[in-house]
PDB file of C-alpha atoms in Angstrom:
ATOM      1  CA  MET A  28      43.555 -11.712  48.176  1.00  0.00           C
ATOM      2  CA  GLU A  29      40.236  -9.981  48.964  1.00  0.00           C
ATOM      3  CA  GLN A  30      41.922  -6.634  49.336  1.00  0.00           C
ATOM      4  CA  VAL A  31      43.460  -7.026  45.901  1.00  0.00           C
ATOM      5  CA  GLY A  32      39.974  -7.484  44.442  1.00  0.00           C
ATOM      6  CA  ALA A  33      38.599  -4.542  46.294  1.00  0.00           C
ATOM      7  CA  ALA A  34      41.432  -2.257  45.131  1.00  0.00           C
ATOM      8  CA  ALA A  35      41.337  -3.390  41.498  1.00  0.00           C
ATOM      9  CA  LEU A  36      38.648  -1.071  40.157  1.00  0.00           C
ATOM     10  CA  PRO A  37      39.963   2.062  41.913  1.00  0.00           C
ATOM     11  CA  VAL A  38      43.509   1.399  40.741  1.00  0.00           C
ATOM     12  CA  MET A  39      42.348   0.888  37.179  1.00  0.00           C
ATOM     13  CA  VAL A  40      40.290   4.095  37.214  1.00  0.00           C
ATOM     14  CA  GLY A  41      43.340   5.907  38.641  1.00  0.00           C
ATOM     15  CA  MET A  42      45.561   4.556  35.933  1.00  0.00           C
ATOM     16  CA  ILE A  43      43.127   5.703  33.226  1.00  0.00           C
ATOM     17  CA  LEU A  44      42.974   9.223  34.737  1.00  0.00           C
ATOM     18  CA  LEU A  45      46.772   9.344  35.074  1.00  0.00           C
ATOM     19  CA  PHE A  46      47.250   8.102  31.490  1.00  0.00           C
ATOM     20  CA  GLY A  47      44.807  10.697  30.211  1.00  0.00           C
ATOM     21  CA  PHE A  48      46.548  13.393  32.189  1.00  0.00           C
ATOM     22  CA  VAL A  49      49.984  12.418  30.883  1.00  0.00           C
ATOM     23  CA  LYS A  50      48.654  12.331  27.268  1.00  0.00           C
ATOM     24  CA  GLY A  51      46.950  15.764  27.666  1.00  0.00           C
ATOM     25  CA  VAL A  52      43.437  14.373  27.239  1.00  0.00           C
ATOM     26  CA  ALA A  53      40.528  16.198  28.864  1.00  0.00           C
ATOM     27  CA  VAL A  54      39.344  13.005  30.683  1.00  0.00           C
ATOM     28  CA  PHE A  55      36.187  14.448  32.166  1.00  0.00           C
ATOM     29  CA  ASP A  56      35.072  16.023  28.811  1.00  0.00           C
ATOM     30  CA  VAL A  57      35.626  12.690  27.005  1.00  0.00           C
ATOM     31  CA  PHE A  58      33.728  10.925  29.826  1.00  0.00           C
ATOM     32  CA  LEU A  59      30.734  13.201  29.451  1.00  0.00           C
ATOM     33  CA  ALA A  60      30.743  12.794  25.608  1.00  0.00           C
ATOM     34  CA  GLY A  61      30.768   8.991  26.146  1.00  0.00           C
ATOM     35  CA  ALA A  62      28.034   9.266  28.709  1.00  0.00           C
ATOM     36  CA  LYS A  63      25.816  11.305  26.320  1.00  0.00           C
ATOM     37  CA  GLU A  64      26.360   8.845  23.526  1.00  0.00           C
ATOM     38  CA  GLY A  65      25.389   5.978  25.944  1.00  0.00           C
ATOM     39  CA  VAL A  66      22.116   7.749  26.813  1.00  0.00           C
ATOM     40  CA  ARG A  67      21.355   8.259  23.116  1.00  0.00           C
ATOM     41  CA  THR A  68      22.014   4.546  22.411  1.00  0.00           C
ATOM     42  CA  SER A  69      19.855   3.527  25.359  1.00  0.00           C
ATOM     43  CA  ILE A  70      16.967   5.640  24.073  1.00  0.00           C
ATOM     44  CA  ARG A  71      17.272   4.161  20.563  1.00  0.00           C
ATOM     45  CA  LEU A  72      17.246   0.597  21.958  1.00  0.00           C
ATOM     46  CA  LEU A  73      14.216   1.211  24.336  1.00  0.00           C
ATOM     47  CA  PRO A  74      11.469   0.375  21.776  1.00  0.00           C
ATOM     48  CA  THR A  75      13.270  -2.821  20.732  1.00  0.00           C
ATOM     49  CA  LEU A  76      13.705  -4.009  24.291  1.00  0.00           C
ATOM     50  CA  ILE A  77      10.112  -3.158  25.326  1.00  0.00           C
ATOM     51  CA  GLY A  78       8.967  -5.272  22.170  1.00  0.00           C
ATOM     52  CA  LEU A  79      11.207  -8.161  23.297  1.00  0.00           C
ATOM     53  CA  ILE A  80       9.889  -7.993  26.881  1.00  0.00           C
ATOM     54  CA  VAL A  81       6.309  -8.004  25.602  1.00  0.00           C
ATOM     55  CA  ALA A  82       7.045 -11.073  23.311  1.00  0.00           C
ATOM     56  CA  VAL A  83       8.661 -12.980  26.216  1.00  0.00           C
ATOM     57  CA  THR A  84       5.669 -12.234  28.457  1.00  0.00           C
ATOM     58  CA  MET A  85       3.201 -13.318  25.731  1.00  0.00           C
ATOM     59  CA  VAL A  86       5.133 -16.581  25.157  1.00  0.00           C
ATOM     60  CA  ARG A  87       5.067 -17.399  28.912  1.00  0.00           C
ATOM     61  CA  SER A  88       1.489 -16.291  29.581  1.00  0.00           C
ATOM     62  CA  SER A  89      -0.052 -17.845  26.569  1.00  0.00           C
ATOM     63  CA  GLY A  90       0.997 -21.367  27.378  1.00  0.00           C
ATOM     64  CA  LEU A  91       2.872 -21.629  24.112  1.00  0.00           C
ATOM     65  CA  LEU A  92       6.024 -22.800  25.888  1.00  0.00           C
ATOM     66  CA  GLU A  93       4.155 -25.526  27.740  1.00  0.00           C
ATOM     67  CA  LEU A  94       2.488 -26.648  24.577  1.00  0.00           C
ATOM     68  CA  ILE A  95       5.813 -27.017  22.647  1.00  0.00           C
ATOM     69  CA  CYS A  96       7.331 -28.800  25.575  1.00  0.00           C
ATOM     70  CA  GLU A  97       4.428 -31.223  25.627  1.00  0.00           C
ATOM     71  CA  LEU A  98       4.718 -31.872  21.922  1.00  0.00           C
ATOM     72  CA  LEU A  99       8.529 -32.432  22.156  1.00  0.00           C
ATOM     73  CA  SER A 100       8.443 -34.606  25.408  1.00  0.00           C
ATOM     74  CA  PRO A 101       8.266 -37.936  23.526  1.00  0.00           C
ATOM     75  CA  LEU A 102      11.380 -36.990  21.461  1.00  0.00           C
ATOM     76  CA  ALA A 103      13.297 -36.025  24.675  1.00  0.00           C
ATOM     77  CA  GLN A 104      12.288 -39.347  26.270  1.00  0.00           C
ATOM     78  CA  ALA A 105      13.265 -41.254  23.145  1.00  0.00           C
ATOM     79  CA  VAL A 106      16.832 -39.936  23.247  1.00  0.00           C
ATOM     80  CA  GLY A 107      16.981 -40.571  27.050  1.00  0.00           C
ATOM     81  CA  VAL A 108      16.858 -36.923  28.198  1.00  0.00           C
ATOM     82  CA  SER A 109      14.665 -35.637  30.937  1.00  0.00           C
ATOM     83  CA  PRO A 110      11.636 -33.724  29.497  1.00  0.00           C
ATOM     84  CA  GLU A 111      12.172 -31.154  32.224  1.00  0.00           C
ATOM     85  CA  LEU A 112      15.052 -29.857  30.232  1.00  0.00           C
ATOM     86  CA  LEU A 113      12.862 -28.774  27.286  1.00  0.00           C
ATOM     87  CA  PRO A 114      11.574 -25.493  28.859  1.00  0.00           C
ATOM     88  CA  LEU A 115      15.194 -24.517  29.521  1.00  0.00           C
ATOM     89  CA  ALA A 116      16.267 -25.273  25.947  1.00  0.00           C
ATOM     90  CA  LEU A 117      13.311 -23.247  24.567  1.00  0.00           C
ATOM     91  CA  LEU A 118      13.523 -20.412  27.142  1.00  0.00           C
ATOM     92  CA  ARG A 119      17.222 -19.767  26.983  1.00  0.00           C
ATOM     93  CA  PRO A 120      17.316 -18.067  23.533  1.00  0.00           C
ATOM     94  CA  ILE A 121      14.465 -15.778  24.638  1.00  0.00           C
ATOM     95  CA  SER A 122      15.097 -14.908  28.342  1.00  0.00           C
ATOM     96  CA  GLY A 123      18.244 -15.126  30.194  1.00  0.00           C
ATOM     97  CA  SER A 124      16.753 -14.394  33.629  1.00  0.00           C
ATOM     98  CA  GLY A 125      13.932 -16.798  33.000  1.00  0.00           C
ATOM     99  CA  ALA A 126      16.391 -19.454  31.928  1.00  0.00           C
ATOM    100  CA  SER A 127      18.536 -18.829  34.963  1.00  0.00           C
ATOM    101  CA  ALA A 128      15.553 -19.178  37.306  1.00  0.00           C
ATOM    102  CA  TYR A 129      14.474 -22.352  35.634  1.00  0.00           C
ATOM    103  CA  THR A 130      18.036 -23.764  35.795  1.00  0.00           C
ATOM    104  CA  LEU A 131      18.061 -23.078  39.512  1.00  0.00           C
ATOM    105  CA  ASP A 132      14.766 -24.915  39.795  1.00  0.00           C
ATOM    106  CA  LEU A 133      16.136 -27.919  37.913  1.00  0.00           C
ATOM    107  CA  LEU A 134      19.234 -27.917  40.166  1.00  0.00           C
ATOM    108  CA  ARG A 135      17.051 -27.818  43.354  1.00  0.00           C
ATOM    109  CA  GLN A 136      14.720 -30.561  41.962  1.00  0.00           C
ATOM    110  CA  PHE A 137      17.303 -32.996  40.503  1.00  0.00           C
ATOM    111  CA  GLY A 138      20.506 -31.879  42.232  1.00  0.00           C
ATOM    112  CA  PRO A 139      23.561 -30.423  40.617  1.00  0.00           C
ATOM    113  CA  ASP A 140      25.326 -33.843  40.260  1.00  0.00           C
ATOM    114  CA  SER A 141      22.474 -35.463  38.477  1.00  0.00           C
ATOM    115  CA  GLU A 142      22.483 -35.995  34.727  1.00  0.00           C
ATOM    116  CA  THR A 143      19.635 -33.422  34.433  1.00  0.00           C
ATOM    117  CA  GLY A 144      21.420 -30.922  36.538  1.00  0.00           C
ATOM    118  CA  LYS A 145      24.671 -31.313  34.663  1.00  0.00           C
ATOM    119  CA  ILE A 146      23.005 -30.980  31.225  1.00  0.00           C
ATOM    120  CA  ALA A 147      21.110 -27.907  32.522  1.00  0.00           C
ATOM    121  CA  SER A 148      24.346 -26.282  33.776  1.00  0.00           C
ATOM    122  CA  VAL A 149      26.264 -27.020  30.514  1.00  0.00           C
ATOM    123  CA  LEU A 150      23.387 -25.805  28.372  1.00  0.00           C
ATOM    124  CA  SER A 151      22.888 -22.589  30.353  1.00  0.00           C
ATOM    125  CA  SER A 152      26.587 -21.761  30.098  1.00  0.00           C
ATOM    126  CA  SER A 153      26.989 -22.626  26.380  1.00  0.00           C
ATOM    127  CA  THR A 154      24.015 -20.793  24.865  1.00  0.00           C
ATOM    128  CA  GLU A 155      23.164 -17.210  24.392  1.00  0.00           C
ATOM    129  CA  THR A 156      19.995 -15.224  24.853  1.00  0.00           C
ATOM    130  CA  THR A 157      19.772 -14.948  21.101  1.00  0.00           C
ATOM    131  CA  PHE A 158      16.768 -12.746  20.742  1.00  0.00           C
ATOM    132  CA  TYR A 159      18.079 -10.285  23.321  1.00  0.00           C
ATOM    133  CA  ALA A 160      21.504 -10.125  21.737  1.00  0.00           C
ATOM    134  CA  VAL A 161      20.116  -9.658  18.293  1.00  0.00           C
ATOM    135  CA  ALA A 162      17.714  -6.961  19.475  1.00  0.00           C
ATOM    136  CA  VAL A 163      20.342  -5.052  21.299  1.00  0.00           C
ATOM    137  CA  TYR A 164      23.183  -5.260  18.784  1.00  0.00           C
ATOM    138  CA  PHE A 165      21.131  -4.793  15.696  1.00  0.00           C
ATOM    139  CA  GLY A 166      18.978  -2.159  17.363  1.00  0.00           C
ATOM    140  CA  ALA A 167      22.074  -0.210  18.412  1.00  0.00           C
ATOM    141  CA  CYS A 168      23.280   0.094  14.821  1.00  0.00           C
ATOM    142  CA  GLY A 169      19.761   0.400  13.260  1.00  0.00           C
ATOM    143  CA  TYR A 170      20.198  -2.783  11.125  1.00  0.00           C
ATOM    144  CA  LYS A 171      16.965  -4.446  10.423  1.00  0.00           C
ATOM    145  CA  LYS A 172      17.887  -7.348   7.994  1.00  0.00           C
ATOM    146  CA  LEU A 173      18.089 -10.540  10.055  1.00  0.00           C
ATOM    147  CA  ARG A 174      17.947 -12.904   7.084  1.00  0.00           C
ATOM    148  CA  HIS A 175      20.983 -15.030   8.091  1.00  0.00           C
ATOM    149  CA  THR A 176      21.705 -13.906  11.649  1.00  0.00           C
ATOM    150  CA  LEU A 177      18.647 -15.312  13.415  1.00  0.00           C
ATOM    151  CA  PRO A 178      18.528 -18.704  11.751  1.00  0.00           C
ATOM    152  CA  ALA A 179      22.398 -19.177  12.343  1.00  0.00           C
ATOM    153  CA  SER A 180      22.057 -18.064  15.896  1.00  0.00           C
ATOM    154  CA  LEU A 181      19.173 -20.443  16.590  1.00  0.00           C
ATOM    155  CA  MET A 182      21.143 -23.261  14.867  1.00  0.00           C
ATOM    156  CA  GLY A 183      23.989 -22.464  17.259  1.00  0.00           C
ATOM    157  CA  ASP A 184      21.649 -22.838  20.202  1.00  0.00           C
ATOM    158  CA  GLY A 185      20.345 -26.099  18.862  1.00  0.00           C
ATOM    159  CA  ALA A 186      23.854 -27.343  18.477  1.00  0.00           C
ATOM    160  CA  ALA A 187      24.590 -26.271  22.020  1.00  0.00           C
ATOM    161  CA  LEU A 188      21.663 -28.360  23.219  1.00  0.00           C
ATOM    162  CA  VAL A 189      22.853 -31.505  21.281  1.00  0.00           C
ATOM    163  CA  PHE A 190      26.409 -31.107  22.416  1.00  0.00           C
ATOM    164  CA  SER A 191      25.451 -30.339  26.123  1.00  0.00           C
ATOM    165  CA  ILE A 192      23.569 -33.665  26.083  1.00  0.00           C
ATOM    166  CA  PHE A 193      26.404 -35.469  24.337  1.00  0.00           C
ATOM    167  CA  ALA A 194      29.129 -33.985  26.545  1.00  0.00           C
ATOM    168  CA  VAL A 195      27.322 -35.000  29.855  1.00  0.00           C
ATOM    169  CA  LYS A 196      26.024 -38.454  28.631  1.00  0.00           C
ATOM    170  CA  PHE A 197      29.142 -39.606  26.857  1.00  0.00           C
ATOM    171  CA  LEU A 198      32.095 -37.605  28.129  1.00  0.00           C
ATOM    172  CA  GLY A 199      31.126 -36.826  31.658  1.00  0.00           C
TER     173      GLY A 199
END
């Protein structure tokens, strides 16, 4: 089975090259044109991504995340959820790598079979790095009006939090 996985990519590339040859497509020229467009897109996205990285760093370094978590902690305890999940819920829409690292910490601290570990796992897999996705997709096409996109996306992240808790507490 391992050999099939190792051979999959070379076989797919070979099939694409063969298909292009049969259809009379200048595959290498088309590849170069696509690569040039990819570089142009990357350069267009660079300022947006730098701004996002700066914003994430500011939120982490300023203590804003900890302050918000401290304010929301009584609410979490009132619904019977570990307050340690709050940083994950707040960090996930902003930073995928930060949320992954925090999820790993929660799994180490509470264990993967604990209620907190299960909620963290479900939440991590059912939410999106909203701000990154919006920055990349909207930045790629140069669209600047986020009037409905950002609130709807954040509502989706909120719903994912509620349903993650519900799924683990009542269905799991």
